[in-house]
mmCIF file of C-alpha atoms in Angstrom:
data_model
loop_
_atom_site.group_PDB
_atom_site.id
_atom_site.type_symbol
_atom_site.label_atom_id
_atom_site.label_comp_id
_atom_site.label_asym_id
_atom_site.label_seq_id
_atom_site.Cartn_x
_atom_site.Cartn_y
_atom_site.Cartn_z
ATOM 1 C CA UNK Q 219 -1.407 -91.362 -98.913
ATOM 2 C CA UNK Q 220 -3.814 -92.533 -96.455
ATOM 3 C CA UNK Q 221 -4.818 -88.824 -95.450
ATOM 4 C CA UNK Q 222 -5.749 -88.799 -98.968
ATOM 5 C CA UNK Q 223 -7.275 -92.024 -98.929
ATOM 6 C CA UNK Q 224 -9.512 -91.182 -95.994
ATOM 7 C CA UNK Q 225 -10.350 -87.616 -97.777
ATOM 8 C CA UNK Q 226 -11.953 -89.912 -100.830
ATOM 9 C CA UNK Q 227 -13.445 -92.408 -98.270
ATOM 10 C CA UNK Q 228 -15.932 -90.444 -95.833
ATOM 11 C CA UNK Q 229 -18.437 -93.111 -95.490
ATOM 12 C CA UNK Q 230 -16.246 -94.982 -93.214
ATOM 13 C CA UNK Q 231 -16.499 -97.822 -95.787
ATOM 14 C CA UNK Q 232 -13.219 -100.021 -95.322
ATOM 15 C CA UNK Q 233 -10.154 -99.402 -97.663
ATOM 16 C CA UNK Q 234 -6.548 -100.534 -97.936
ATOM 17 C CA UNK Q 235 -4.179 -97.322 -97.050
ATOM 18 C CA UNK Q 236 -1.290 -96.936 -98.450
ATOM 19 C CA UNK Q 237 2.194 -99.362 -98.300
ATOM 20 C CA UNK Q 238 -0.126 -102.291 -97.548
ATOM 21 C CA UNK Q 239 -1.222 -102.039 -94.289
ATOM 22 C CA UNK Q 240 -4.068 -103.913 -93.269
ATOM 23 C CA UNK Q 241 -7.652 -103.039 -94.223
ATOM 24 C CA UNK Q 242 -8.912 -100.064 -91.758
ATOM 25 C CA UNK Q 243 -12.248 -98.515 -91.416
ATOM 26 C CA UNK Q 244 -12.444 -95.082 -90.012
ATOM 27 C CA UNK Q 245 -15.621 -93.388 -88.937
ATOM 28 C CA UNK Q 246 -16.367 -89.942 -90.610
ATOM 29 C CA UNK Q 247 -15.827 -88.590 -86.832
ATOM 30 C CA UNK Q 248 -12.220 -89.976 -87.121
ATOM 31 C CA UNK Q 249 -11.786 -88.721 -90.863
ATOM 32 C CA UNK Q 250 -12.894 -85.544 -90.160
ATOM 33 C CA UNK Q 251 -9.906 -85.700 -87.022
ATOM 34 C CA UNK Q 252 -7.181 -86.724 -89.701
ATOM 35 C CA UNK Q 253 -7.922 -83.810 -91.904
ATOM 36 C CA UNK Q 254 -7.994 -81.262 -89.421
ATOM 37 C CA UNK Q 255 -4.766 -82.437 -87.516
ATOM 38 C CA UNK Q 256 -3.219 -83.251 -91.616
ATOM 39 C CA UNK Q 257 -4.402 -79.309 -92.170
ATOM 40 C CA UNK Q 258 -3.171 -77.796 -88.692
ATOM 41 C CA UNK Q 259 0.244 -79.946 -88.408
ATOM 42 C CA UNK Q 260 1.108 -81.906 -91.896
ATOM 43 C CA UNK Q 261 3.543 -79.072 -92.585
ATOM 44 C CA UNK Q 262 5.246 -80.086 -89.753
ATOM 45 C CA UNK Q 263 6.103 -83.457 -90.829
ATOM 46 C CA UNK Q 264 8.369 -82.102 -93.394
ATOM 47 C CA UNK Q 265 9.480 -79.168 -93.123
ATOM 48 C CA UNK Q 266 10.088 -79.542 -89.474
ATOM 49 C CA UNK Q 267 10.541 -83.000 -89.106
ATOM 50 C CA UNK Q 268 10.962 -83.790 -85.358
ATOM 51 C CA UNK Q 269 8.849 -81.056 -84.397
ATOM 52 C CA UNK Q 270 5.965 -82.744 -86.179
ATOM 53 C CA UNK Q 271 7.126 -86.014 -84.742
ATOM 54 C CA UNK Q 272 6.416 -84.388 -81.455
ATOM 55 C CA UNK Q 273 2.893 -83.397 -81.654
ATOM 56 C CA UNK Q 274 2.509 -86.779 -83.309
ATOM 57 C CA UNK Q 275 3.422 -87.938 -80.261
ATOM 58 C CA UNK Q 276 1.717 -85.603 -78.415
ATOM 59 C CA UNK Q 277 -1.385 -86.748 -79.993
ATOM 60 C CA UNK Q 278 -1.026 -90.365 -79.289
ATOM 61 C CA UNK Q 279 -0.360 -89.872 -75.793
ATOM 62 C CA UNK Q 280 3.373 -91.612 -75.845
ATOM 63 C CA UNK Q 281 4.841 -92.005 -72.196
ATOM 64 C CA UNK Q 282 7.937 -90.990 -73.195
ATOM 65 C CA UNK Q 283 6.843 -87.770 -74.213
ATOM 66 C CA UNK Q 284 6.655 -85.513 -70.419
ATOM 67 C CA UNK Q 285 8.234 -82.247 -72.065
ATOM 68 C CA UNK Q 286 7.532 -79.859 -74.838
ATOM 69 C CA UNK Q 287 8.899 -76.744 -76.021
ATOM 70 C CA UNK Q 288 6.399 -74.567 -78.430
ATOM 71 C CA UNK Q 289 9.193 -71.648 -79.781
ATOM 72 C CA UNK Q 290 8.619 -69.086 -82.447
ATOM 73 C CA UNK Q 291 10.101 -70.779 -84.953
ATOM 74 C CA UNK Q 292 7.399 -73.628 -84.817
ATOM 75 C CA UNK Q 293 4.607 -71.092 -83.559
ATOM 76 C CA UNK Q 294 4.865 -69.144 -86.345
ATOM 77 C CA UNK Q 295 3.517 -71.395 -88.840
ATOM 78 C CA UNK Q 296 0.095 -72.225 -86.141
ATOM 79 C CA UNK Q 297 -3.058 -71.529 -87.613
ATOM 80 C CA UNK Q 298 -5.712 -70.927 -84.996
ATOM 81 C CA UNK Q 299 -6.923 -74.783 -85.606
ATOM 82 C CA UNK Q 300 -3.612 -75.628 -84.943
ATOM 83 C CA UNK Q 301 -3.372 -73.567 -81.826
ATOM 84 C CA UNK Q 302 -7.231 -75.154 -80.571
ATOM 85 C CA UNK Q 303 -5.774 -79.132 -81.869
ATOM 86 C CA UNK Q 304 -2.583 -78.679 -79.381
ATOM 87 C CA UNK Q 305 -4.861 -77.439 -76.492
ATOM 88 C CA UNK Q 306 -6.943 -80.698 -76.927
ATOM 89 C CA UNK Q 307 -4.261 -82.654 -77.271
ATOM 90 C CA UNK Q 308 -2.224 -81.483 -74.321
ATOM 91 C CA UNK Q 309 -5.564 -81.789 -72.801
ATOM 92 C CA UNK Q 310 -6.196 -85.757 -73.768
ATOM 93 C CA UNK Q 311 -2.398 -86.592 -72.660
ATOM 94 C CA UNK Q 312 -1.741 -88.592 -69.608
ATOM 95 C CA UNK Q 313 2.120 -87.825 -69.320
ATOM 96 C CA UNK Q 314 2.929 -84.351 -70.279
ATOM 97 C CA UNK Q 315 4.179 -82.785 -67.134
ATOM 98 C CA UNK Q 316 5.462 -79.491 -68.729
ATOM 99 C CA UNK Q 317 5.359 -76.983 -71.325
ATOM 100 C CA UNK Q 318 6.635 -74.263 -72.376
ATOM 101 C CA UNK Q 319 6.080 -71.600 -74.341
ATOM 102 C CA UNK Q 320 8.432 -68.966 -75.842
ATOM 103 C CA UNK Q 321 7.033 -67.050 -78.615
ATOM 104 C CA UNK Q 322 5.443 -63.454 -78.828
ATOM 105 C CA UNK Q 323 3.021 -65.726 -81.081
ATOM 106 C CA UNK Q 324 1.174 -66.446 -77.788
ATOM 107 C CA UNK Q 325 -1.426 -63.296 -78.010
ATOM 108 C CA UNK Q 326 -5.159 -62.743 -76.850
ATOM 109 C CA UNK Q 327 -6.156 -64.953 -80.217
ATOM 110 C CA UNK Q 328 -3.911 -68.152 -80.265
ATOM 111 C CA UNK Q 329 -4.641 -68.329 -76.185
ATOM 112 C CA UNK Q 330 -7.962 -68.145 -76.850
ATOM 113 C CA UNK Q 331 -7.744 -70.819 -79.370
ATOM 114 C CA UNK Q 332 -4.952 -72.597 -77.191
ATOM 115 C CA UNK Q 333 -6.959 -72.414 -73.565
ATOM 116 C CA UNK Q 334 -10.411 -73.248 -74.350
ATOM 117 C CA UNK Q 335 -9.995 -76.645 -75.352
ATOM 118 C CA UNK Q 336 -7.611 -77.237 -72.237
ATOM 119 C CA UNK Q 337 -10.662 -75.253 -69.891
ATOM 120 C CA UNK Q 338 -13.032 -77.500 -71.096
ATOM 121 C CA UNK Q 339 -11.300 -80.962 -71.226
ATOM 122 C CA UNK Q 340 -8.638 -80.206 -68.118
ATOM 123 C CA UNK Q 341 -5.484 -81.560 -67.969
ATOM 124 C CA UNK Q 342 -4.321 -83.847 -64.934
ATOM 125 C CA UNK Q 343 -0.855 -84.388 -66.196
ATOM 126 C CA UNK Q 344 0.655 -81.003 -66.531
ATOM 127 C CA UNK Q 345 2.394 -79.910 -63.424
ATOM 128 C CA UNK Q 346 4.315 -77.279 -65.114
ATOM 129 C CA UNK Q 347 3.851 -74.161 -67.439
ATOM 130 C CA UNK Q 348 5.892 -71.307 -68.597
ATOM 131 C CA UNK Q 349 4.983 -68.824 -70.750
ATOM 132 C CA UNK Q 350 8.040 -66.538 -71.761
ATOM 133 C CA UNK Q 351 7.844 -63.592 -74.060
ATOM 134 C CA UNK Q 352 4.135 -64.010 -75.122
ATOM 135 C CA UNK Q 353 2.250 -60.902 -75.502
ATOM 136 C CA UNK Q 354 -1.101 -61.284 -73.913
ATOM 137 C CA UNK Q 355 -3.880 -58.941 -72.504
ATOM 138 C CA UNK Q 356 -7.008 -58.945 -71.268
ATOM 139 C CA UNK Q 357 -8.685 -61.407 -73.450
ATOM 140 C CA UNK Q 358 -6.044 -64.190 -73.657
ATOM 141 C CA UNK Q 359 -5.603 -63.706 -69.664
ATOM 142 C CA UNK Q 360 -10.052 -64.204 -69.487
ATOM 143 C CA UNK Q 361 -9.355 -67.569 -71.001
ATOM 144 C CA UNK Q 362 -5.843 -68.822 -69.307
ATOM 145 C CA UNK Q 363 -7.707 -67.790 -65.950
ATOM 146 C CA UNK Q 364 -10.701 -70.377 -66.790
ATOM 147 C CA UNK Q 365 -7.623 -73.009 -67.307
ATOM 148 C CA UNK Q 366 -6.176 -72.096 -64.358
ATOM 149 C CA UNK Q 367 -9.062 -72.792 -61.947
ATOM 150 C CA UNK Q 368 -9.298 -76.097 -62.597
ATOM 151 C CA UNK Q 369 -5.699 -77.271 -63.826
ATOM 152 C CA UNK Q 370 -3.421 -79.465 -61.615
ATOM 153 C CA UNK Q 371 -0.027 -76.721 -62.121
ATOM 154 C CA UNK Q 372 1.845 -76.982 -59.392
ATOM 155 C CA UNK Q 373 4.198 -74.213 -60.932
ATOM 156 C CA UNK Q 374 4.046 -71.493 -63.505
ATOM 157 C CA UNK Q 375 6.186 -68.430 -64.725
ATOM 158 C CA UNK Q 376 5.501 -65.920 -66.895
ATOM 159 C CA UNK Q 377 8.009 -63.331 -67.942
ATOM 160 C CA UNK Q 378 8.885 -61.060 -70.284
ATOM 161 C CA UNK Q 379 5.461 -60.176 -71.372
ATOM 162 C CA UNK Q 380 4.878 -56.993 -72.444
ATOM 163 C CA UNK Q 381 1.235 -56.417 -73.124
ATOM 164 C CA UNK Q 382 -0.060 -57.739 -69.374
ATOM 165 C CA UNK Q 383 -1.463 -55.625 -67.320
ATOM 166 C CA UNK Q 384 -2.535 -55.192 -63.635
ATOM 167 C CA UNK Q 385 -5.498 -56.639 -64.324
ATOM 168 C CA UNK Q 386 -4.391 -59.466 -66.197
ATOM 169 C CA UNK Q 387 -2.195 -61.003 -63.244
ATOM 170 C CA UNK Q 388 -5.600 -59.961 -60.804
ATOM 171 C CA UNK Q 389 -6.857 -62.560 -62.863
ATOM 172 C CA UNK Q 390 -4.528 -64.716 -62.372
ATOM 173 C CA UNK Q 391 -4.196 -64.681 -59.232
ATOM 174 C CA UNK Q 392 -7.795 -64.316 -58.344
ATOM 175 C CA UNK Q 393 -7.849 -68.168 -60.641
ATOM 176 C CA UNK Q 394 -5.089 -69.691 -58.621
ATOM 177 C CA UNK Q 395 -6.877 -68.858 -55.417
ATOM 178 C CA UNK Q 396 -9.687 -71.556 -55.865
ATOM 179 C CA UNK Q 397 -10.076 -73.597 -52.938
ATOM 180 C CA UNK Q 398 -7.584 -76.892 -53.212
ATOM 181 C CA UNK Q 399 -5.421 -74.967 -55.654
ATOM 182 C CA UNK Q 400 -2.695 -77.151 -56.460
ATOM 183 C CA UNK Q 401 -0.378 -74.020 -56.829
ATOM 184 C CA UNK Q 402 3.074 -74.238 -55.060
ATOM 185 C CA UNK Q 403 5.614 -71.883 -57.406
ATOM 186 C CA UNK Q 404 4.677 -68.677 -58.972
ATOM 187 C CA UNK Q 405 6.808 -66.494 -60.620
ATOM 188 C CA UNK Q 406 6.316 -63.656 -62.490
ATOM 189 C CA UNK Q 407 9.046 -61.693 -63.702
ATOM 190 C CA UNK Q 408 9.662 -58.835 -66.498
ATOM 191 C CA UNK Q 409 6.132 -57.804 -67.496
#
């Protein structure tokens, strides 16, 4: 395949992938990128088929793409590269306007993973998130607040988490406060 083609071909010398596409020369930047996302998501492709579609899609920043559900069912198989890939590419896209996330999958480690590439790179698209039945603390609430003082949300819920604590929604709130917050719908619920 041409994953497997760009594995043998690190010097970004030019080869011919597979089913005879044209010639293509990829940089050992971009080669390192395929194996990573071919590592974190590949799985995906075939076992669950549109799902891997998805962050396919994700990834290339398609128009058409301005919702996405993470579940457990999908969550379950994330590595914490795969967790740190979909915060970057969330991050790079230009027309996601929500996500959300139901899975108890979504702890103080996969946030981590999950919120520092979104901190770092921002995200102007994404108006809307809700997280529903994660189960994070202190830590993964330290790294969701650094998101959260720069983001563009003008809405997010949380419910049904069972491991927040006062402190964690302090955070929160203390991160939604920054001056020309773009906050207009909070809702917290269950936790």
């Amino acid at each position: 395949d041409a994953i497997l083609e760009a594995i043998r071909n690190r010097n970004g010398e030019e080869h011919r992938p597979a089913f005879g596409r044209r010639p293509t020369t990829h940089t050992p930047r971009i080669c390192r990128e395929l194996i990573e996302h071919h590592a974190a998501f590949g799985k995906f492709t075939t076992a669950f088929g549109k799902f891997g579609e998805l962050i396919d899609r994700l990834k290339n920043n398609d128009p058409n793409l301005t919702d996405l559900m993470i579940n457990c069912f999908v969550a379950n198989n994330f590595s914490d590269v795969a967790w740190k890939l979909l915060g970057r590419y969330i991050a790079n896209n230009y027309y996601l306007k929500s996500i959300t996330f139901r899975t108890r999958l979504l702890n103080d480690s996969t946030m981590s993973s999950l919120f520092a590439e979104l901190s770092s790179r921002g995200s102007r698209s994404l108006k809307t998130m809700v997280l529903t039945k994660a189960e994070f603390g202190i830590e993964g609430t330290k790294s969701f607040a650094a998101f959260l003082k720069n983001s563009h949300l003008t809405r997010l819920e949380i419910s049904e988490n069972e491991c927040a604590c006062a402190e964690c929604f302090r955070l929160i709130i203390d991160a939604l406060q920054v001056e020309g917050g773009s906050i207009k719908s909070l809702r917290i619920r269950g936790c």
